[in-house]
CSV table of C-alpha atoms and ligand atoms in Angstrom, one decimal:
chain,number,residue,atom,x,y,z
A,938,UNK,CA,47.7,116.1,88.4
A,939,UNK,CA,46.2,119.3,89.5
A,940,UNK,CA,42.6,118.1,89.6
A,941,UNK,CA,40.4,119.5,92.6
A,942,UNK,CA,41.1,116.2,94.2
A,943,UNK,CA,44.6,117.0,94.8
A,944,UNK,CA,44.0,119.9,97.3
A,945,UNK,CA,42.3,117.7,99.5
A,946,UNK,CA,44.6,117.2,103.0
A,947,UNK,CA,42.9,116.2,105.8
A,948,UNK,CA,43.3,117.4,109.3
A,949,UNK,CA,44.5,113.6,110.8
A,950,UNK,CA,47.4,114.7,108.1
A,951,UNK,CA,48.2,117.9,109.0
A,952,UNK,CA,48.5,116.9,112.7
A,953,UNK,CA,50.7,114.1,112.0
A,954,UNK,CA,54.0,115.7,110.6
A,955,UNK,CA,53.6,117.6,113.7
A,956,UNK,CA,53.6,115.2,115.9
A,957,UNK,CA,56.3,113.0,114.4
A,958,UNK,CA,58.5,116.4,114.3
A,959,UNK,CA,58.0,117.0,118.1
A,960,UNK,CA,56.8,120.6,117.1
A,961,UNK,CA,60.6,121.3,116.0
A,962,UNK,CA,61.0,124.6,113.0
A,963,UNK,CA,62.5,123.7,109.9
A,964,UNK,CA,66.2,123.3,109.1
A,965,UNK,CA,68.1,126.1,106.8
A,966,UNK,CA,67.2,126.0,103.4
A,967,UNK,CA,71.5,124.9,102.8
A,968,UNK,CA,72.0,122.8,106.1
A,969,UNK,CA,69.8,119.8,104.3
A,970,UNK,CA,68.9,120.6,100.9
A,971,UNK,CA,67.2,118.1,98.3
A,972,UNK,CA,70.6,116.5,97.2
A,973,UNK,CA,72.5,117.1,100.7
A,974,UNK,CA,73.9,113.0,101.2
A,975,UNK,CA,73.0,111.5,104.4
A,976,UNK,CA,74.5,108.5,106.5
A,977,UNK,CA,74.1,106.9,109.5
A,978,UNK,CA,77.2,107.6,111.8
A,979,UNK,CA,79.3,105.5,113.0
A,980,UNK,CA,77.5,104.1,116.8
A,981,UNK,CA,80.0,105.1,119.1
A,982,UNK,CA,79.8,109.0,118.4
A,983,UNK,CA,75.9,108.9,118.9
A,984,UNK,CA,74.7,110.5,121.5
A,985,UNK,CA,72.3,108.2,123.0
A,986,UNK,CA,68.4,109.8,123.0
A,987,UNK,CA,65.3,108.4,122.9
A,988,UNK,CA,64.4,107.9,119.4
A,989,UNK,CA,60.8,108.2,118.1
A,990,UNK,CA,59.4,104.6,115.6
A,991,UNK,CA,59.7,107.3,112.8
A,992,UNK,CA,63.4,108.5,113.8
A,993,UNK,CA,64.2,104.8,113.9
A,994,UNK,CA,63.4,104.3,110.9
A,995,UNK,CA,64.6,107.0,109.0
A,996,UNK,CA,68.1,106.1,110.9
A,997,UNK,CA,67.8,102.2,110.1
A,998,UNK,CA,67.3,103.3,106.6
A,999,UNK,CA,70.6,105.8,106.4
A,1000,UNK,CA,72.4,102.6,107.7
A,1001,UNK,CA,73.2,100.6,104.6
A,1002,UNK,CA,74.9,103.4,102.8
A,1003,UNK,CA,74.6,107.1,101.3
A,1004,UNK,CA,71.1,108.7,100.5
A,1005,UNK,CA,69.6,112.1,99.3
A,1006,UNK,CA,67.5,114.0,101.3
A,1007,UNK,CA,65.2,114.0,98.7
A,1008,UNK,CA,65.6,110.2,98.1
A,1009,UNK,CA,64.9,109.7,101.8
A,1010,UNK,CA,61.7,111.4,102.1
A,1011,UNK,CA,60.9,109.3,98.8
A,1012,UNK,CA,61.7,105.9,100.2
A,1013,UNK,CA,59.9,107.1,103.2
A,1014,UNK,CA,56.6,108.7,101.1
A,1015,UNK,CA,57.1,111.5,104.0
A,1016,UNK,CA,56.5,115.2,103.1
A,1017,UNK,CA,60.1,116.5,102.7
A,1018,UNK,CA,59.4,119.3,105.3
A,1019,UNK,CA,58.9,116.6,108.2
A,1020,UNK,CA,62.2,114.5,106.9
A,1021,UNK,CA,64.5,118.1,106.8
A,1022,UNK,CA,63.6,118.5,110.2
A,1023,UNK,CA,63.9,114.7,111.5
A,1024,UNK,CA,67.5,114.5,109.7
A,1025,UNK,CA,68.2,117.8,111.1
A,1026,UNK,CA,67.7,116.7,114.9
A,1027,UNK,CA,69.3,113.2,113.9
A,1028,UNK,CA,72.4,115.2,112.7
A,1029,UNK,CA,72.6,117.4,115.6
A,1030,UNK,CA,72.6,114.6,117.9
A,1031,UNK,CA,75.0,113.2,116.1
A,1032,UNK,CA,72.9,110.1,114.7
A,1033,UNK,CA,73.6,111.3,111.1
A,1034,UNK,CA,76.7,112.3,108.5
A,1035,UNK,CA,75.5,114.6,105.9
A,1036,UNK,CA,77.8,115.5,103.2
A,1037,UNK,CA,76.6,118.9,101.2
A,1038,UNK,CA,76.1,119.0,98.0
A,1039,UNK,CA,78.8,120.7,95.7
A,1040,UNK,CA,79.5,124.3,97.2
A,1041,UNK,CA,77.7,126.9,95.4
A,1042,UNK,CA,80.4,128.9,93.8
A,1043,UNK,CA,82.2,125.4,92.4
A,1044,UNK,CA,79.0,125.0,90.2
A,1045,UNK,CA,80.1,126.9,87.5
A,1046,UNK,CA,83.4,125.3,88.1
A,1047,UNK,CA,84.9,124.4,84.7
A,1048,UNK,CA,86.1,120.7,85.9
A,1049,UNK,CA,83.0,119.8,87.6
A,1050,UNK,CA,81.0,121.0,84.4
A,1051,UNK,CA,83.4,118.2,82.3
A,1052,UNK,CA,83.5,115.8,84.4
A,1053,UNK,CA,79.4,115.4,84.4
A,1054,UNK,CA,80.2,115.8,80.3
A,1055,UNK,CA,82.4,113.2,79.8
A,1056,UNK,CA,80.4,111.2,82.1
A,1057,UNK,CA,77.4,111.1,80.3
A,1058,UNK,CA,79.3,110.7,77.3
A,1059,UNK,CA,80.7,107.2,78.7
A,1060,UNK,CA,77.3,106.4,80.0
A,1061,UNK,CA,75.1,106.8,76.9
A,1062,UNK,CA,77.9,107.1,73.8
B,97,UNK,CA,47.6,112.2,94.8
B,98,UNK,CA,47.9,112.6,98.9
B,99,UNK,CA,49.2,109.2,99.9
B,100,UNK,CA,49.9,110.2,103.4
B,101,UNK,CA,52.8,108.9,105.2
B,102,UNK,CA,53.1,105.4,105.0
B,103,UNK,CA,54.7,105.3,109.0
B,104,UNK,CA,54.5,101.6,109.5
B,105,UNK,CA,56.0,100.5,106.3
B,106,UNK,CA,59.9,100.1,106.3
B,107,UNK,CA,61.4,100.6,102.9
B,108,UNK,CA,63.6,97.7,102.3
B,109,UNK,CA,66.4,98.9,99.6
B,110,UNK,CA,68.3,97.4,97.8
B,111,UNK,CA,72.1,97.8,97.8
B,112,UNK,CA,72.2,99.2,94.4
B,113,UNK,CA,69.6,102.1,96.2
B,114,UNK,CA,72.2,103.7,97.6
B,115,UNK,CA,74.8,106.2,96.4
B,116,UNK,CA,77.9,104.5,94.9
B,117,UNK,CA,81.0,105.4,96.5
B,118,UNK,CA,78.6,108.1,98.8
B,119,UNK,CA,81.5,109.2,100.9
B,120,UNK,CA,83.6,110.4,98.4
B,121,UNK,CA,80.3,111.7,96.1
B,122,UNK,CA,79.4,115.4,95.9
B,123,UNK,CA,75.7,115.7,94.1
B,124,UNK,CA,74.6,118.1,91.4
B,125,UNK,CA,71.2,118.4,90.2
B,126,UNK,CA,69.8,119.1,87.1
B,127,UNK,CA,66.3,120.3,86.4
B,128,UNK,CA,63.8,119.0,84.1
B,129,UNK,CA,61.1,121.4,83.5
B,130,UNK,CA,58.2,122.1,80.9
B,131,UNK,CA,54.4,122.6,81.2
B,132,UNK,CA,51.5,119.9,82.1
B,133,UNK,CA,52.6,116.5,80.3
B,134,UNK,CA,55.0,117.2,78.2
B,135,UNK,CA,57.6,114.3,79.2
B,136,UNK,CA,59.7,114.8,82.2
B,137,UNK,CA,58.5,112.5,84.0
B,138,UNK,CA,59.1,110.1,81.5
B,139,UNK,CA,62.7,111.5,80.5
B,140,UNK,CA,64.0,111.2,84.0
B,141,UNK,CA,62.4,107.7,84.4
B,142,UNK,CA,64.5,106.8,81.0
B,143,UNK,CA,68.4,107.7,82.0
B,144,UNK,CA,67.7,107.2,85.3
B,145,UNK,CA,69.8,104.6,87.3
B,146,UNK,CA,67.2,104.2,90.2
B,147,UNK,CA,63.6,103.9,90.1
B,148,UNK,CA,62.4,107.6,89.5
B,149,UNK,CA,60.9,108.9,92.9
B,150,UNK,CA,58.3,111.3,94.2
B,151,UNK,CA,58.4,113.6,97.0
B,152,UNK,CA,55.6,115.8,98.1
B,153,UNK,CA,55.6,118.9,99.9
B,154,UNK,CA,52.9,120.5,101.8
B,155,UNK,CA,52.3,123.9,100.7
B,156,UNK,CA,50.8,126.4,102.6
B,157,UNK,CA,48.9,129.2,100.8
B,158,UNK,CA,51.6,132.0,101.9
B,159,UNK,CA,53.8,129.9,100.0
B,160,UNK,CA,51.9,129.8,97.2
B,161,UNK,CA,51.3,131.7,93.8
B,162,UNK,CA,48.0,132.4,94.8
B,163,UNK,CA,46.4,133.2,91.5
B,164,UNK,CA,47.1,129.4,90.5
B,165,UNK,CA,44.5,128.5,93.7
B,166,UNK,CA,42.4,131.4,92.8
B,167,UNK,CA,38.3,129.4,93.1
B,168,UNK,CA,39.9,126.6,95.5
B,169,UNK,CA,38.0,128.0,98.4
B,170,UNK,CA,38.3,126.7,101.8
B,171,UNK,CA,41.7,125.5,101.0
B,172,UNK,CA,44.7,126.6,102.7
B,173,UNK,CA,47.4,123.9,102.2
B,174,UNK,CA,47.9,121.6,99.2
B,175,UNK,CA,50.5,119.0,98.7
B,176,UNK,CA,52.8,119.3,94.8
B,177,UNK,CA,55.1,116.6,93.8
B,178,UNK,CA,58.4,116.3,92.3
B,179,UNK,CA,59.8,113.9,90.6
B,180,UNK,CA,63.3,112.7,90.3
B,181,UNK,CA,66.1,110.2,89.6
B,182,UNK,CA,69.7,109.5,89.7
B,183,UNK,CA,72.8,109.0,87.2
B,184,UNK,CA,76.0,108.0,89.1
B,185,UNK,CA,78.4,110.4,87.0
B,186,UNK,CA,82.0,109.0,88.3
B,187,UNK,CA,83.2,108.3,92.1
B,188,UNK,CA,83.5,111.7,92.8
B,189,UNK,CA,79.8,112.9,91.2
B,190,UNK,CA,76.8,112.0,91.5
B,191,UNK,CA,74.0,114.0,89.5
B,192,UNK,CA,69.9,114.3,90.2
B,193,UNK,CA,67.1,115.0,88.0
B,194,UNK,CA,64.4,117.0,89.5
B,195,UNK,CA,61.1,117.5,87.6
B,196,UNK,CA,58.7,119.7,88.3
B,197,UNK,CA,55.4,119.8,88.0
B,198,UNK,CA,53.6,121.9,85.1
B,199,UNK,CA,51.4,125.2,85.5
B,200,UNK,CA,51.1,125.4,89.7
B,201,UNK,CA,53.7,127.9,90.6
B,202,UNK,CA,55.0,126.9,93.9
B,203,UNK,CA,57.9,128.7,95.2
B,204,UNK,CA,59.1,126.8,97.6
B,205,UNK,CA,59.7,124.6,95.7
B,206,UNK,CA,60.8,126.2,92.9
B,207,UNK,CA,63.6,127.7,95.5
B,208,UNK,CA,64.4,124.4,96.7
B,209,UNK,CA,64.6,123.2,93.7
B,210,UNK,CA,66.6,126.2,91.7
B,211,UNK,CA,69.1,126.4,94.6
B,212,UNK,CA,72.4,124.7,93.3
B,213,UNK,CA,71.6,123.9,90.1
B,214,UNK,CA,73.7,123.6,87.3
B,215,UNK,CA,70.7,124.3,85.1
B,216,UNK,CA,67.4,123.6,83.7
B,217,UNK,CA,66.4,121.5,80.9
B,218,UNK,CA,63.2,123.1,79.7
B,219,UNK,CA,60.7,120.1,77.7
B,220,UNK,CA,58.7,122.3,75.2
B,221,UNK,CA,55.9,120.9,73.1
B,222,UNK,CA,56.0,122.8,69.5
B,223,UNK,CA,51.8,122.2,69.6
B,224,UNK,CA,51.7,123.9,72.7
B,225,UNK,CA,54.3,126.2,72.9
B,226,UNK,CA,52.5,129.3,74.5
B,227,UNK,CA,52.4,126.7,77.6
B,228,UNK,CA,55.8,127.1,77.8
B,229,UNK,CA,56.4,131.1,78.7
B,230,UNK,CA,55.5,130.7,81.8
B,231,UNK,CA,57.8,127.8,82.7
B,232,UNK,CA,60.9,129.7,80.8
B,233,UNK,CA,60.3,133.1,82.8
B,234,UNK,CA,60.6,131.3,86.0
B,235,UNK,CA,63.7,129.4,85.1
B,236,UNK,CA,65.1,133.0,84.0
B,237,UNK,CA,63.6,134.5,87.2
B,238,UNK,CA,65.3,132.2,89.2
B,239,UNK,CA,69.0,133.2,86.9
B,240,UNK,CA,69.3,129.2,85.6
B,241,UNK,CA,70.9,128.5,82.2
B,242,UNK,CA,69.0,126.3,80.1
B,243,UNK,CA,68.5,124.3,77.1
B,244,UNK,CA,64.9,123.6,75.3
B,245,UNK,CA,64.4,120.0,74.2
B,246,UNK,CA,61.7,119.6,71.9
B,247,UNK,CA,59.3,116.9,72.7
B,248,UNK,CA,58.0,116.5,68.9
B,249,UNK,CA,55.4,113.3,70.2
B,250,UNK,CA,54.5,110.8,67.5
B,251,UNK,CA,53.4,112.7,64.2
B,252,UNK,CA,53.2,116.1,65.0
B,253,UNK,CA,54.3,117.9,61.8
B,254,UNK,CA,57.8,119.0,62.8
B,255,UNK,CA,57.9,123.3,63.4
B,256,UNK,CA,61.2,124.8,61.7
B,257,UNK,CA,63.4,125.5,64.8
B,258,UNK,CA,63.9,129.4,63.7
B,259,UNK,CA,60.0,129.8,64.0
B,260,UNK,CA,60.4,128.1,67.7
B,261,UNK,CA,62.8,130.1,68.3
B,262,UNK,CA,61.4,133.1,67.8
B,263,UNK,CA,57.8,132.1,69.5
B,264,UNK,CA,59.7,131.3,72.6
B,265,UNK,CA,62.1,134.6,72.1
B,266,UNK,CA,65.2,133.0,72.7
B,267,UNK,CA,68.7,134.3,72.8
B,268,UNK,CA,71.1,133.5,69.8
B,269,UNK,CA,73.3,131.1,72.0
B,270,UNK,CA,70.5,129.1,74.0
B,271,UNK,CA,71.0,125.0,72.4
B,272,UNK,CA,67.2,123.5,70.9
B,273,UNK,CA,67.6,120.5,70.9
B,274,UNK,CA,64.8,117.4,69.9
B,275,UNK,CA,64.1,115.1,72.0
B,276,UNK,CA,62.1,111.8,72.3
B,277,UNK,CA,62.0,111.6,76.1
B,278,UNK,CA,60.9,107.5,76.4
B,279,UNK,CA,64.5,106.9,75.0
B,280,UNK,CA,67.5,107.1,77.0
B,281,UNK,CA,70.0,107.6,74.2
B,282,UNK,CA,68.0,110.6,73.1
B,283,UNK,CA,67.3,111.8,76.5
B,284,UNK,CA,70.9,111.5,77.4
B,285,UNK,CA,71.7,113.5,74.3
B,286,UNK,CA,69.6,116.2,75.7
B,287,UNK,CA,70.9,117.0,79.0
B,288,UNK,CA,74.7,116.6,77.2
B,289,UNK,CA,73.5,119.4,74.7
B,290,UNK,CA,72.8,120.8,78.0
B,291,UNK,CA,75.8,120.2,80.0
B,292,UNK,CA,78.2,121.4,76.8
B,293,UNK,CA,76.3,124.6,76.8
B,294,UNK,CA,77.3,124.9,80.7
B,295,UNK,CA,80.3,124.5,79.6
B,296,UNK,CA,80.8,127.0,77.0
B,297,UNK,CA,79.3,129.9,79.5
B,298,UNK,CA,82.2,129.5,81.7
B,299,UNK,CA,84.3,129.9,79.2
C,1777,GTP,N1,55.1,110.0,71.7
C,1777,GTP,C1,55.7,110.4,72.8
C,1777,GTP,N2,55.0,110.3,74.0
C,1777,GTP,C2,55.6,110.8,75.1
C,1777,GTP,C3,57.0,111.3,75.0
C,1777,GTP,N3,57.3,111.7,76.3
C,1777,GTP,C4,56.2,111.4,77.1
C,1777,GTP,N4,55.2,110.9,76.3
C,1777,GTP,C5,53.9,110.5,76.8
C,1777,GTP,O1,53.3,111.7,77.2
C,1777,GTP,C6,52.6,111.5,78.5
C,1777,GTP,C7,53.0,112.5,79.5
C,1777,GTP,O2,54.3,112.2,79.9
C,1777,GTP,P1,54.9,112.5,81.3
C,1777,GTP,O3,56.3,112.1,81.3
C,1777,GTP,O4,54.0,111.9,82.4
C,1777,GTP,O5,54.8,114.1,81.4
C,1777,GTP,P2,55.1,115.0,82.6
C,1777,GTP,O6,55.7,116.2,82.0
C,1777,GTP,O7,55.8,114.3,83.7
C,1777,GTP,O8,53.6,115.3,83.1
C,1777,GTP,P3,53.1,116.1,84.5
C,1777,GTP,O9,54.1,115.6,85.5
C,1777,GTP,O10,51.8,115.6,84.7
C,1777,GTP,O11,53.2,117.5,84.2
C,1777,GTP,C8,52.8,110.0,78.9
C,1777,GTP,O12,51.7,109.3,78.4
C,1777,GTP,C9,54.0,109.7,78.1
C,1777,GTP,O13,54.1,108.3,77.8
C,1777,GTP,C10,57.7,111.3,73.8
C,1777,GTP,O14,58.8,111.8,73.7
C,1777,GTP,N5,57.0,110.9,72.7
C,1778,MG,MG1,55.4,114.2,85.7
């Protein structure tokens, strides 16, 4: 997958995620990481704005239940840079739930650690 | 590789897409890495619940290990994907897979990727095991525990683990496993020789 091929990125692309990001920075690295759970909240605490076809979609698409960040942008087939920074201007206008992932000091968290043991254990024998 | 964002298609997912119980899930990932074709993408694809998916990111050279571009002239972004998939663990977890992709160093990736982790699952193939060291010093760069799995293909004379072991300078503790990645049970039994070890280190 690293044949000369894959370098190749046009301009039109390069402009694009741009565009469709209104020019805004990426979010911090924690605020939406690859496994941060997003939703679509509930209508009456979004603040109404004028949503873009691509923000539209990405909220129509956090509407019918939990996602990952990193699922999103895979549904999508967007470059995960321009989905952090939709979902974070989605969240901050209060479009958008996220729930973090598991809080970095809980990770070596004995329980935690079992219960994704005995989980697979019931999944797979 | 460069699909290019697909703007006018809407996804249509299925209910069984989404995450289970997703207001009550936390998420954990696990990492699956090893060199150029050696299974992960194949592993993830056999426990996972969900279609395995890809997500690119576009790279731009700062971000880059450069010497893995070195003779790409004229280029000065690139996209890399990552692969992943989904196990619904209980209602309370949820865990990922992520994959990476083989020899390209990118470390912004790698960052997002390492970042939360409970640790790496590191896919080794004994024919090629020298294409492993690099993959293992990043995963200990980046302070993630980690088992190998040894991806023994169809027919490859088998390599006595203690000779592995010492090829790939191992510590005493760290769990080899082997592992047919295209089945699920054996795959599963993989990231549990994993997730035990995790265990043990916190004691
Ligand atoms: N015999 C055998 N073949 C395997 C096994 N795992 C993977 N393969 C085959 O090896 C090839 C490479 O597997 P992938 O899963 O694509 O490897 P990868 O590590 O994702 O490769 P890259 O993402 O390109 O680095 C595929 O043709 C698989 O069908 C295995 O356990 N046994
Ligand atoms: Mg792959």
């Amino acid at each position: 997958m690293n044949g000369p091929d894959d370098f190749e990125l046009d301009a039109t692309e390069l402009v694009r995620p741009y565009v469709i990001t209104k020019g805004r920075r990426l979010p911090d690295d924690d605020q939406l990481s690859l496994i941060t759970l997003v939703t679509a909240a509930p209508e009456q605490v979004q603040r109404p704005l004028r949503l873009s076809p691509e923000e539209q979609r990405l909220l129509d698409l956090c509407s019918a239940g939990y996602l990952s960040v990193a699922e999103i942008a895979g549904h999508t087939r967007l470059p995960l840079g321009v989905v952090r920074i939709m979902l974070a201007g989605l969240t901050e206008a209060g479009y958008l739930i996220t729930r973090p992932p598991v809080a970095r000091a809980r990770l070596a968290d004995k329980e935690l650690l079992e219960e994704v043991l005995s989980g697979l254990r019931a999944k797979f024998g | 590789m460069v699909s290019g964002p697909s703007l006018g298609e809407r996804p249509s997912l299925r209910s069984r897409d989404y995450v289970a119980g997703g207001a009550t899930q936390t998420a954990v990932k696990i990492l699956v890495v090893g060199h150029f074709a050696v299974g992960k993408t194949t592993l993830i694809g056999s426990i996972s619940e969900i279609e395995p998916l890809s997500t690119e990111e576009t790279m731009t050279r700062a971000a880059q290990d450069v010497d893995d571009l070195k003779g790409v002239r004229g280029k000065t972004t690139t996209t890399v994907a990552m692969d992943f998939g989904r196990l619904t663990i209980s209602d309370r977890v949820v865990l990922y897979l992520f994959g990476t992709p083989g020899q390209v160093r990118f470390v912004q990736m790698w960052e997002d990727m390492a970042r939360g982790a409970l640790g790496a699952l590191v896919l080794v193939d004994p024919e090629r095991l020298a294409d492993s060291f690099a993959v293992i010093d990043l995963i200990e760069q980046y302070g993630l525990d980690y088992a190998i799995a040894v991806n023994n293909f169809d027919g490859n004379p088998v390599r006595a683990e203690a000779s592995l072991r010492e090829a790939l300078d191992l510590l005493e503790d760290t769990p080899v496993v082997t592992c047919d990645a295209r089945d699920e049970k054996s795959s599963a039994a993989a990231l549990t020789t994993l997730v035990s070890y995790l265990l043990a280190r916190v004691g």
